[in-house]
Amino acid sequence: MKTRNSIMHRGFRLAAAGLVLAVGACSFDEVLSVQNPDELPEEALENNPNFINVLVSGVRGDFAAALDDPFIWRGSMFTDESLTGINWEQTARLNERIVLFDEGDADLMFTEISRALSQADSVSGRIKQLVENPSGDGRLALTLAYAGYSYILMGDAMCEATVNVSSDVFQPLQLYQVSVDRFNEALPIAESAGDEDLVNMINTGLSRAHLNLGNWSLAMAAADLVPEDFRWYAEYKQPE
């Protein structure tokens, strides 16, 4: 038994020594680097027109997430539009209209809306480069429209905000004006694409943005174009 144990022990030491030598022959960076042949490089997603629908779905998903929580969920607590018995300390403060800007609620509000806004602007720019006829592509009109709504959310939620990691600080009225610009760019594209629901959705946002800017006649003109029974559900949609 002693001989056998000694042989096994020596074998383990040799195997360990071989492993150390094998690792020593390459850098630690190489040891930790794993190649996945099925991995999709980011550049392939950004620059491949076959993935435009995936990018558009990302825009819809990010906006839906930002609108649901934190904008509606946390924002409605602060404005007394909803009451909650959740006993988290910061949630209780929201119900008392106390917002501390160094904790989660305000930070999440800005972060989620920023993600939706940046995604919509970024994907709109990519679509313009990837399709042959961007002026008639409804997907571009959709992402521009979601950008417009995201700027409205940012203006509604924040007293001031930065956009796309810029050092410039924008006031709500400036954000609403950018929203108008996005909707005005999206509207003729949606009309050219023949998407009536999207046209109504854009005119609804355009009316809201003008209303926030105090442009009463322009707000009413855009609203008059939208049927009273029109509905648009801001929800994630799987790519087709």
Short mmCIF file of C-alpha atoms in Angstrom, two decimals, residues 41 45 53-54 58 73 75-76 81 83 88 90 97 124 146 174 177 190 223:
data_model
loop_
_atom_site.label_atom_id
_atom_site.label_comp_id
_atom_site.label_asym_id
_atom_site.label_seq_id
_atom_site.Cartn_x
_atom_site.Cartn_y
_atom_site.Cartn_z
CA PRO A 41 -19.61 40.39 -32.98
CA LEU A 45 -25.15 43.65 -35.52
CA ASN A 53 -35.67 44.56 -37.01
CA VAL A 54 -33.71 43.39 -33.96
CA GLY A 58 -34.49 47.03 -28.83
CA TRP A 73 -44.34 53.35 -11.26
CA GLY A 75 -43.26 58.92 -10.85
CA SER A 76 -46.89 58.23 -9.95
CA GLU A 81 -51.37 59.42 -8.71
CA LEU A 83 -50.43 55.03 -3.35
CA TRP A 88 -39.04 50.09 1.42
CA GLN A 90 -36.99 55.13 -0.19
CA ARG A 97 -42.76 63.65 -1.91
CA SER A 124 -32.23 55.91 -36.16
CA TYR A 146 -39.75 56.73 -29.91
CA GLN A 174 -35.13 72.49 -24.82
CA GLN A 177 -38.12 71.18 -28.74
CA ALA A 190 -44.43 57.40 -41.80
CA ALA A 223 -54.36 66.63 -32.14
#
